[in-house]
Amino acid sequence: MSKNALKSYSYFLSISVLCLLLVSCANVGKQSLVMQTENTMALDVDDTQDSIKLKATHVIPSKNQYNALKDEFIAFVHFGPNTFSRMEWGSGMEDPAIFNLQNLDTDQWCKVMKDAGMKKVIITAKHHDGFVLWQSRYTKHGVMSSPYKNGEGDVLKELSESCKKYDIKLGVYLSPADLFQIENADGLYGNLSEYTKRTIPREIEGRPFENKTTFEFEVDDYNEYFLNQLFELLTEYGPMHEVWFDGAHPKRKGNQQYKYRDWKKLITELAPNAVVFGKEGTRWCGNEAGATRDTEWNVVPYEEDPRTMNLFADITDEDVGSLEKLAAGNFLHYQPAETNTSIREGWFYRDDTDQKVRTTDDVFDIYERSVGGNSVFLLNIPPNREGKFSGQDVQVLKETGQRIRETYGVNLLEGAEGPKELLDNDQETNLVLQGEQPIVEIMLPKATKINRFLVQENVNISGERIAKHSLDAWVDDEWKEVATATNIGYKRILRFPEVTTTKLRLRILESRYIPVLQNVSAHYFESRPPQLQFTRNSKGEVSIVPKMSDFGWNPNGENAGANLNKGMQIFYTTDGQEPSAESSLFTEPFLFGEGELKAIAIKNEEKGSVARINFGISKMSWKLVSTSSTQEKHDANLLFDENLKTYWQSQMKGENQFVILDLGKKIDIKSFAYTPPTSTADGMIQKGTIFSSDDGENWTKQDTFTFGNLINDPTQRMHKFKQNFSTRFVKLQADEIAGDGNSTAIAELDFYMH
């Protein structure tokens, strides 16, 4: 049969099967399939847009990927020497004694996670510094050389036991990068050793393994070291449900290569239930801020077959799974996204004073956008130097869990009339929808207030299909569209202003193939006084307003937070005290200089979460003296204009890139803050020097500073000077730019007297 004849026959067969399905009354998801489902599917050179669309709907998650999706809300724990050095990235040469852990309470960790509604925790068993948190046979650079329990402590073992106690799944982050193995004279990373056949695990006298499985790999010294440690983690601390890899490389040496295919073979054998992050299992969402895509397809294109790839690039584009993107690839692969961010500024704990903590509003909002946007929410909670989660973090997580239970623990469609396959809360049943734009109608047992609607496709059997949908509510004897969105996938949460209704109508507007739904539910989120935000203009005037939601469900341009909180009042303090109804009432912008502001919204005697900000000294009298250079449209005056969206940027990098400011008068300075721009990754100051002068000509070096992880986490960084000093003129010199950038950039500088 010729190729054209074969294509015509295939097309006729597909149309015939489609017609049979449309006239069928069966509601079994498998009957909506016209080809074999696969986790990865190859595209052919003669595939058309229609055939690519059809194939994409038959790409489904693996068992481990589907279980990862069902975990929904999981925890990250960054813990190690950086906790005690207050650094984001260590050097690898820290003395293990810096890990001066006296107490550890992993039971508290797991209880807090359980209260928050989390189902899994991933711990940094080894971060980039190479320090290990378990009693490894293959290194002394770790907890075994620390003061904790006189070197007998094992953080991972204690966490594993707590996870079993609280029914929390366990996963491990094992950094492929290893600065200790790079910097150590006898280090294995990049030592140019030969690739030879080696047995994993390597036997260590006096430390036999209970698991007698062995592997043969042709590897070099570092890959053998890495595989030996993987073997320890997966056989002595499990069961493991996730192995987490990233692509961070603080420093390279010797053209070291990673043999991930060997790692995968070991993981598949020893941890069959573990999904692998950063490879073909699950993927990074593309940012560390908790930002989500409006459309998150989990069927994504690859140039090569991901089942045989060794290296995986980050997928960071806004569009990752449109038909145009799929058509540009050679393979279609199901790969869920993890939306990761930290509850604190940075991944490791630094302090409870200068390191800000996300509000409950913020965490709950990310939860709804990520879990309700076809991804997994991975929230980092860094333990403090007491070996516990800090009080602020605990309170936020407790409140978040309470909101999740109060909102999504009650299904307002109980007793409703409609398709039983969607209302029976049974993941094994599903509804095959028919027609060009199918509609699902549900009659509620009584008039009910709702502002959330949850809908799920049967991705485990029928893949991702729906490309656009809308929800209508019966209000004032007519249908009113209350929400619209694009794809659904594993789960979509629609958020909309509160309505009271007796009927709901879900309309499928666009679909890649026959839609198959698995579940729907309706919910109500109890309105609370909103999260607040502060702004200070160039005149020094401060405003306090409700924070606008960035979820685009509001079709009429109104601020839903403000509409739902009419009658709300905002109270604030300037003396560090917690605000209350007895504090100053905010009515209009007011002048404010250096110091901490706290504010709270109160409605009907209910208090919202406390918002806080630490403003530096007023910039009204600041003047620019000089800079090393400047780019057009990025003048240096923009670094003190109180607008984080503007920034100074120098020209191409040269020696001694700097800026000199006149503060207007001589002041005592205790610390400063550097805010990098967020619209460009070029120019973020990783290392620098601060100079002072009374006349702007004779300079005294006051201190150097180092900021890490700026490109992935472009947020404000604070630096306390070793000694306070008094000055009128300040010079900031950039000594090293993150990512070997070509220029220097500053969105805002702040100086503090207190």
mmCIF file of C-alpha atoms in Angstrom, residues 256-557:
data_model
loop_
_atom_site.group_PDB
_atom_site.id
_atom_site.type_symbol
_atom_site.label_atom_id
_atom_site.label_comp_id
_atom_site.label_asym_id
_atom_site.label_seq_id
_atom_site.Cartn_x
_atom_site.Cartn_y
_atom_site.Cartn_z
ATOM 1 C CA GLN A 256 32.949 15.866 34.673
ATOM 2 C CA GLN A 257 30.036 14.015 33.060
ATOM 3 C CA TYR A 258 27.043 12.449 34.791
ATOM 4 C CA LYS A 259 25.914 8.969 33.705
ATOM 5 C CA TYR A 260 22.253 9.456 34.477
ATOM 6 C CA ARG A 261 21.179 6.354 32.562
ATOM 7 C CA ASP A 262 23.143 4.288 35.103
ATOM 8 C CA TRP A 263 21.608 6.281 37.952
ATOM 9 C CA LYS A 264 18.155 5.616 36.520
ATOM 10 C CA LYS A 265 18.767 1.871 36.281
ATOM 11 C CA LEU A 266 19.693 1.783 39.965
ATOM 12 C CA ILE A 267 16.704 3.948 40.973
ATOM 13 C CA THR A 268 14.263 1.873 38.906
ATOM 14 C CA GLU A 269 15.469 -1.336 40.535
ATOM 15 C CA LEU A 270 15.770 -0.139 44.136
ATOM 16 C CA ALA A 271 12.960 2.450 44.310
ATOM 17 C CA PRO A 272 10.295 1.297 41.840
ATOM 18 C CA ASN A 273 7.727 3.763 43.232
ATOM 19 C CA ALA A 274 10.001 6.824 42.967
ATOM 20 C CA VAL A 275 9.377 9.521 40.383
ATOM 21 C CA VAL A 276 12.567 11.245 39.205
ATOM 22 C CA PHE A 277 12.465 15.034 39.137
ATOM 23 C CA GLY A 278 14.611 16.959 36.667
ATOM 24 C CA LYS A 279 14.750 14.103 34.203
ATOM 25 C CA GLU A 280 11.907 12.355 32.354
ATOM 26 C CA GLY A 281 9.761 11.918 35.474
ATOM 27 C CA THR A 282 8.663 15.380 36.594
ATOM 28 C CA ARG A 283 9.929 18.783 35.499
ATOM 29 C CA TRP A 284 10.689 22.217 36.902
ATOM 30 C CA CYS A 285 7.966 24.817 36.346
ATOM 31 C CA GLY A 286 10.656 27.274 35.196
ATOM 32 C CA ASN A 287 10.895 29.665 38.159
ATOM 33 C CA GLU A 288 11.373 29.619 41.924
ATOM 34 C CA ALA A 289 8.761 32.250 42.718
ATOM 35 C CA GLY A 290 5.614 30.119 42.759
ATOM 36 C CA ALA A 291 4.546 31.568 39.406
ATOM 37 C CA THR A 292 2.242 29.381 37.324
ATOM 38 C CA ARG A 293 1.276 29.258 33.678
ATOM 39 C CA ASP A 294 -2.334 29.975 32.761
ATOM 40 C CA THR A 295 -2.128 26.870 30.563
ATOM 41 C CA GLU A 296 0.022 24.003 31.851
ATOM 42 C CA TRP A 297 -0.115 21.073 29.448
ATOM 43 C CA ASN A 298 1.753 18.059 30.807
ATOM 44 C CA VAL A 299 2.212 16.502 27.372
ATOM 45 C CA VAL A 300 5.389 18.186 26.103
ATOM 46 C CA PRO A 301 7.603 17.766 23.017
ATOM 47 C CA TYR A 302 11.165 16.425 22.899
ATOM 48 C CA GLU A 303 13.689 16.400 20.071
ATOM 49 C CA GLU A 304 15.131 13.104 21.343
ATOM 50 C CA ASP A 305 13.474 10.148 23.028
ATOM 51 C CA PRO A 306 13.443 11.112 26.737
ATOM 52 C CA ARG A 307 13.589 7.434 27.673
ATOM 53 C CA THR A 308 17.163 7.283 26.384
ATOM 54 C CA MET A 309 18.382 10.816 27.121
ATOM 55 C CA ASN A 310 21.166 11.517 29.603
ATOM 56 C CA LEU A 311 20.922 15.317 29.839
ATOM 57 C CA PHE A 312 17.672 17.262 30.242
ATOM 58 C CA ALA A 313 17.387 21.007 29.696
ATOM 59 C CA ASP A 314 15.023 23.095 31.838
ATOM 60 C CA ILE A 315 11.666 23.807 30.199
ATOM 61 C CA THR A 316 11.063 27.475 30.969
ATOM 62 C CA ASP A 317 9.002 28.854 28.058
ATOM 63 C CA GLU A 318 5.553 30.242 28.748
ATOM 64 C CA ASP A 319 4.131 27.927 26.078
ATOM 65 C CA VAL A 320 5.273 24.353 26.648
ATOM 66 C CA GLY A 321 2.525 22.177 25.161
ATOM 67 C CA SER A 322 0.512 23.960 22.483
ATOM 68 C CA LEU A 323 -0.103 22.132 19.203
ATOM 69 C CA GLU A 324 2.496 24.349 17.540
ATOM 70 C CA LYS A 325 5.061 23.339 20.166
ATOM 71 C CA LEU A 326 4.155 19.663 19.869
ATOM 72 C CA ALA A 327 4.485 19.724 16.080
ATOM 73 C CA ALA A 328 8.052 21.033 16.398
ATOM 74 C CA GLY A 329 9.167 17.960 18.367
ATOM 75 C CA ASN A 330 9.959 14.370 17.473
ATOM 76 C CA PHE A 331 8.516 12.760 20.599
ATOM 77 C CA LEU A 332 5.526 13.513 22.831
ATOM 78 C CA HIS A 333 6.086 12.761 26.511
ATOM 79 C CA TYR A 334 3.903 13.057 29.606
ATOM 80 C CA GLN A 335 5.838 15.043 32.221
ATOM 81 C CA PRO A 336 4.064 16.831 35.097
ATOM 82 C CA ALA A 337 5.384 20.151 36.362
ATOM 83 C CA GLU A 338 6.386 20.888 39.957
ATOM 84 C CA THR A 339 5.737 24.475 40.998
ATOM 85 C CA ASN A 340 8.455 25.094 43.552
ATOM 86 C CA THR A 341 9.169 28.021 45.816
ATOM 87 C CA SER A 342 10.169 28.696 49.414
ATOM 88 C CA ILE A 343 8.088 29.847 52.341
ATOM 89 C CA ARG A 344 11.026 32.102 53.220
ATOM 90 C CA GLU A 345 13.267 34.415 51.229
ATOM 91 C CA GLY A 346 15.836 31.898 50.027
ATOM 92 C CA TRP A 347 16.090 28.148 50.367
ATOM 93 C CA PHE A 348 17.930 27.964 53.712
ATOM 94 C CA TYR A 349 16.979 29.429 57.067
ATOM 95 C CA ARG A 350 18.899 32.574 58.017
ATOM 96 C CA ASP A 351 17.004 34.324 60.801
ATOM 97 C CA ASP A 352 13.579 35.300 62.116
ATOM 98 C CA THR A 353 14.138 39.044 61.810
ATOM 99 C CA ASP A 354 15.409 40.011 58.360
ATOM 100 C CA GLN A 355 14.302 36.935 56.400
ATOM 101 C CA LYS A 356 10.698 37.468 55.378
ATOM 102 C CA VAL A 357 8.104 34.672 55.461
ATOM 103 C CA ARG A 358 5.273 34.284 52.963
ATOM 104 C CA THR A 359 1.812 35.071 54.271
ATOM 105 C CA THR A 360 -0.963 32.509 54.488
ATOM 106 C CA ASP A 361 -2.751 34.359 51.691
ATOM 107 C CA ASP A 362 0.277 33.956 49.449
ATOM 108 C CA VAL A 363 0.787 30.248 50.160
ATOM 109 C CA PHE A 364 -2.903 29.443 49.754
ATOM 110 C CA ASP A 365 -3.030 31.401 46.509
ATOM 111 C CA ILE A 366 -0.061 29.453 45.106
ATOM 112 C CA TYR A 367 -1.723 26.224 46.232
ATOM 113 C CA GLU A 368 -4.885 27.015 44.284
ATOM 114 C CA ARG A 369 -2.961 28.180 41.207
ATOM 115 C CA SER A 370 -0.535 25.240 41.122
ATOM 116 C CA VAL A 371 -2.552 22.243 42.312
ATOM 117 C CA GLY A 372 -5.550 23.762 40.570
ATOM 118 C CA GLY A 373 -3.477 24.421 37.463
ATOM 119 C CA ASN A 374 -2.404 20.864 36.572
ATOM 120 C CA SER A 375 0.867 20.841 38.539
ATOM 121 C CA VAL A 376 2.334 19.792 41.890
ATOM 122 C CA PHE A 377 3.025 22.418 44.586
ATOM 123 C CA LEU A 378 6.478 21.942 46.134
ATOM 124 C CA LEU A 379 6.944 24.346 49.054
ATOM 125 C CA ASN A 380 10.303 24.638 50.790
ATOM 126 C CA ILE A 381 10.293 24.896 54.602
ATOM 127 C CA PRO A 382 13.834 25.388 55.936
ATOM 128 C CA PRO A 383 14.431 24.209 59.536
ATOM 129 C CA ASN A 384 16.167 26.644 61.858
ATOM 130 C CA ARG A 385 19.361 26.106 63.844
ATOM 131 C CA GLU A 386 17.328 24.516 66.640
ATOM 132 C CA GLY A 387 16.386 21.683 64.300
ATOM 133 C CA LYS A 388 12.728 22.769 64.076
ATOM 134 C CA PHE A 389 10.475 24.716 61.757
ATOM 135 C CA SER A 390 10.347 28.314 62.947
ATOM 136 C CA GLY A 391 7.201 29.632 64.605
ATOM 137 C CA GLN A 392 6.236 31.995 61.759
ATOM 138 C CA ASP A 393 6.468 29.177 59.226
ATOM 139 C CA VAL A 394 4.448 26.840 61.431
ATOM 140 C CA GLN A 395 1.668 29.377 61.836
ATOM 141 C CA VAL A 396 1.424 30.016 58.082
ATOM 142 C CA LEU A 397 1.364 26.275 57.306
ATOM 143 C CA LYS A 398 -1.229 25.608 59.999
ATOM 144 C CA GLU A 399 -3.476 28.345 58.631
ATOM 145 C CA THR A 400 -2.945 27.134 55.048
ATOM 146 C CA GLY A 401 -3.927 23.584 55.964
ATOM 147 C CA GLN A 402 -6.989 24.857 57.787
ATOM 148 C CA ARG A 403 -8.062 26.811 54.706
ATOM 149 C CA ILE A 404 -7.547 23.802 52.440
ATOM 150 C CA ARG A 405 -9.650 21.583 54.702
ATOM 151 C CA GLU A 406 -12.378 24.167 55.238
ATOM 152 C CA THR A 407 -12.617 24.917 51.517
ATOM 153 C CA TYR A 408 -11.938 21.619 49.756
ATOM 154 C CA GLY A 409 -12.888 19.217 52.533
ATOM 155 C CA VAL A 410 -16.549 20.134 51.963
ATOM 156 C CA ASN A 411 -18.087 19.301 48.591
ATOM 157 C CA LEU A 412 -21.189 21.432 48.062
ATOM 158 C CA LEU A 413 -22.407 19.073 45.328
ATOM 159 C CA GLU A 414 -23.288 16.376 47.872
ATOM 160 C CA GLY A 415 -26.844 15.300 47.077
ATOM 161 C CA ALA A 416 -26.829 17.149 43.732
ATOM 162 C CA GLU A 417 -28.476 15.775 40.584
ATOM 163 C CA GLY A 418 -26.303 15.229 37.548
ATOM 164 C CA PRO A 419 -24.023 12.653 35.923
ATOM 165 C CA LYS A 420 -23.415 10.096 38.680
ATOM 166 C CA GLU A 421 -19.998 9.272 37.210
ATOM 167 C CA LEU A 422 -18.813 12.777 38.164
ATOM 168 C CA LEU A 423 -20.555 13.062 41.516
ATOM 169 C CA ASP A 424 -19.727 9.697 43.093
ATOM 170 C CA ASN A 425 -16.217 10.661 44.277
ATOM 171 C CA ASP A 426 -14.942 7.462 42.648
ATOM 172 C CA GLN A 427 -11.715 7.732 40.654
ATOM 173 C CA GLU A 428 -12.561 4.547 38.781
ATOM 174 C CA THR A 429 -15.653 6.032 37.116
ATOM 175 C CA ASN A 430 -15.672 8.673 34.413
ATOM 176 C CA LEU A 431 -17.915 10.383 31.895
ATOM 177 C CA VAL A 432 -17.298 10.385 28.140
ATOM 178 C CA LEU A 433 -18.788 13.626 26.784
ATOM 179 C CA GLN A 434 -20.462 13.791 23.405
ATOM 180 C CA GLY A 435 -21.144 16.499 20.868
ATOM 181 C CA GLU A 436 -19.059 19.316 19.398
ATOM 182 C CA GLN A 437 -19.321 21.484 22.539
ATOM 183 C CA PRO A 438 -20.650 19.192 25.267
ATOM 184 C CA ILE A 439 -22.377 20.512 28.370
ATOM 185 C CA VAL A 440 -22.671 19.098 31.886
ATOM 186 C CA GLU A 441 -25.529 20.427 34.035
ATOM 187 C CA ILE A 442 -25.837 19.899 37.773
ATOM 188 C CA MET A 443 -28.826 20.704 39.973
ATOM 189 C CA LEU A 444 -27.937 21.527 43.589
ATOM 190 C CA PRO A 445 -30.263 20.350 46.381
ATOM 191 C CA LYS A 446 -30.752 23.950 47.540
ATOM 192 C CA ALA A 447 -29.564 27.500 46.888
ATOM 193 C CA THR A 448 -25.873 27.462 47.791
ATOM 194 C CA LYS A 449 -23.065 30.009 48.015
ATOM 195 C CA ILE A 450 -20.009 28.973 45.988
ATOM 196 C CA ASN A 451 -16.868 30.660 44.685
ATOM 197 C CA ARG A 452 -14.724 27.647 43.698
ATOM 198 C CA PHE A 453 -15.341 24.863 41.166
ATOM 199 C CA LEU A 454 -13.021 21.869 40.758
ATOM 200 C CA VAL A 455 -12.911 19.711 37.628
ATOM 201 C CA GLN A 456 -10.668 16.775 36.668
ATOM 202 C CA GLU A 457 -10.049 14.875 33.458
ATOM 203 C CA ASN A 458 -9.424 11.146 33.433
ATOM 204 C CA VAL A 459 -5.739 11.648 32.529
ATOM 205 C CA ASN A 460 -4.691 8.264 33.898
ATOM 206 C CA ILE A 461 -6.615 6.470 31.143
ATOM 207 C CA SER A 462 -7.580 9.030 28.517
ATOM 208 C CA GLY A 463 -4.881 11.678 28.732
ATOM 209 C CA GLU A 464 -5.307 15.456 28.503
ATOM 210 C CA ARG A 465 -7.955 16.628 26.046
ATOM 211 C CA ILE A 466 -9.910 19.715 27.027
ATOM 212 C CA ALA A 467 -8.384 22.963 25.731
ATOM 213 C CA LYS A 468 -10.993 25.492 26.895
ATOM 214 C CA HIS A 469 -14.012 25.441 29.188
ATOM 215 C CA SER A 470 -16.422 27.737 31.021
ATOM 216 C CA LEU A 471 -18.612 27.536 34.092
ATOM 217 C CA ASP A 472 -22.079 29.083 34.313
ATOM 218 C CA ALA A 473 -24.269 29.559 37.381
ATOM 219 C CA TRP A 474 -28.045 30.016 37.424
ATOM 220 C CA VAL A 475 -28.518 33.497 38.877
ATOM 221 C CA ASP A 476 -31.692 35.621 38.750
ATOM 222 C CA ASP A 477 -33.425 33.096 36.484
ATOM 223 C CA GLU A 478 -30.718 33.060 33.851
ATOM 224 C CA TRP A 479 -27.319 31.557 33.154
ATOM 225 C CA LYS A 480 -24.347 33.728 34.114
ATOM 226 C CA GLU A 481 -20.789 32.861 33.105
ATOM 227 C CA VAL A 482 -18.702 33.054 36.268
ATOM 228 C CA ALA A 483 -15.374 31.583 35.118
ATOM 229 C CA THR A 484 -13.519 30.461 32.025
ATOM 230 C CA ALA A 485 -10.156 28.773 31.558
ATOM 231 C CA THR A 486 -8.121 26.793 29.059
ATOM 232 C CA ASN A 487 -6.987 23.229 29.739
ATOM 233 C CA ILE A 488 -7.959 21.032 32.698
ATOM 234 C CA GLY A 489 -5.670 17.994 32.933
ATOM 235 C CA TYR A 490 -5.337 16.312 36.310
ATOM 236 C CA LYS A 491 -7.095 19.166 38.121
ATOM 237 C CA ARG A 492 -8.369 22.669 37.460
ATOM 238 C CA ILE A 493 -9.671 24.956 40.203
ATOM 239 C CA LEU A 494 -11.865 27.775 38.928
ATOM 240 C CA ARG A 495 -12.027 30.812 41.239
ATOM 241 C CA PHE A 496 -14.705 33.479 40.904
ATOM 242 C CA PRO A 497 -16.691 36.030 42.915
ATOM 243 C CA GLU A 498 -19.211 34.458 45.256
ATOM 244 C CA VAL A 499 -22.582 33.493 43.746
ATOM 245 C CA THR A 500 -25.680 31.893 45.236
ATOM 246 C CA THR A 501 -27.141 29.368 42.817
ATOM 247 C CA THR A 502 -29.224 26.220 42.411
ATOM 248 C CA LYS A 503 -27.758 25.098 39.062
ATOM 249 C CA LEU A 504 -24.302 24.897 37.482
ATOM 250 C CA ARG A 505 -23.364 24.332 33.878
ATOM 251 C CA LEU A 506 -19.906 23.263 32.693
ATOM 252 C CA ARG A 507 -19.331 23.920 29.003
ATOM 253 C CA ILE A 508 -16.458 22.349 27.068
ATOM 254 C CA LEU A 509 -15.602 24.914 24.396
ATOM 255 C CA GLU A 510 -12.521 23.376 22.774
ATOM 256 C CA SER A 511 -11.063 19.902 22.947
ATOM 257 C CA ARG A 512 -8.253 17.997 21.259
ATOM 258 C CA TYR A 513 -10.364 14.831 21.216
ATOM 259 C CA ILE A 514 -13.420 13.311 22.920
ATOM 260 C CA PRO A 515 -13.429 14.786 26.463
ATOM 261 C CA VAL A 516 -13.442 12.345 29.385
ATOM 262 C CA LEU A 517 -14.153 13.813 32.841
ATOM 263 C CA GLN A 518 -13.411 12.028 36.090
ATOM 264 C CA ASN A 519 -14.676 14.354 38.839
ATOM 265 C CA VAL A 520 -16.301 17.708 39.596
ATOM 266 C CA SER A 521 -16.992 19.444 42.900
ATOM 267 C CA ALA A 522 -18.061 22.870 44.159
ATOM 268 C CA HIS A 523 -16.662 24.715 47.164
ATOM 269 C CA TYR A 524 -16.787 27.918 49.124
ATOM 270 C CA PHE A 525 -13.771 29.831 50.391
ATOM 271 C CA GLU A 526 -14.688 31.860 53.428
ATOM 272 C CA SER A 527 -13.830 35.487 52.653
ATOM 273 C CA ARG A 528 -11.120 36.931 54.850
ATOM 274 C CA PRO A 529 -9.629 40.397 55.086
ATOM 275 C CA PRO A 530 -7.092 40.456 52.255
ATOM 276 C CA GLN A 531 -3.326 40.450 52.242
ATOM 277 C CA LEU A 532 -1.929 43.983 52.262
ATOM 278 C CA GLN A 533 0.942 45.600 50.424
ATOM 279 C CA PHE A 534 2.949 48.792 50.957
ATOM 280 C CA THR A 535 4.291 51.263 48.436
ATOM 281 C CA ARG A 536 6.433 54.357 49.018
ATOM 282 C CA ASN A 537 6.701 56.973 46.284
ATOM 283 C CA SER A 538 9.594 59.304 45.498
ATOM 284 C CA LYS A 539 8.113 61.901 47.866
ATOM 285 C CA GLY A 540 8.338 59.473 50.776
ATOM 286 C CA GLU A 541 4.571 58.902 50.962
ATOM 287 C CA VAL A 542 3.435 55.426 51.966
ATOM 288 C CA SER A 543 0.214 53.752 50.824
ATOM 289 C CA ILE A 544 -1.284 50.515 52.189
ATOM 290 C CA VAL A 545 -3.738 48.688 49.939
ATOM 291 C CA PRO A 546 -5.155 45.178 49.451
ATOM 292 C CA LYS A 547 -2.919 43.087 47.239
ATOM 293 C CA MET A 548 -4.399 42.473 43.794
ATOM 294 C CA SER A 549 -4.762 38.831 42.787
ATOM 295 C CA ASP A 550 -2.888 37.868 39.631
ATOM 296 C CA PHE A 551 -5.391 35.103 38.721
ATOM 297 C CA GLY A 552 -7.241 36.275 35.635
ATOM 298 C CA TRP A 553 -10.742 35.184 36.464
ATOM 299 C CA ASN A 554 -12.229 38.657 36.841
ATOM 300 C CA PRO A 555 -13.876 39.443 33.483
ATOM 301 C CA ASN A 556 -15.105 42.912 34.445
ATOM 302 C CA GLY A 557 -11.842 44.418 35.637
#
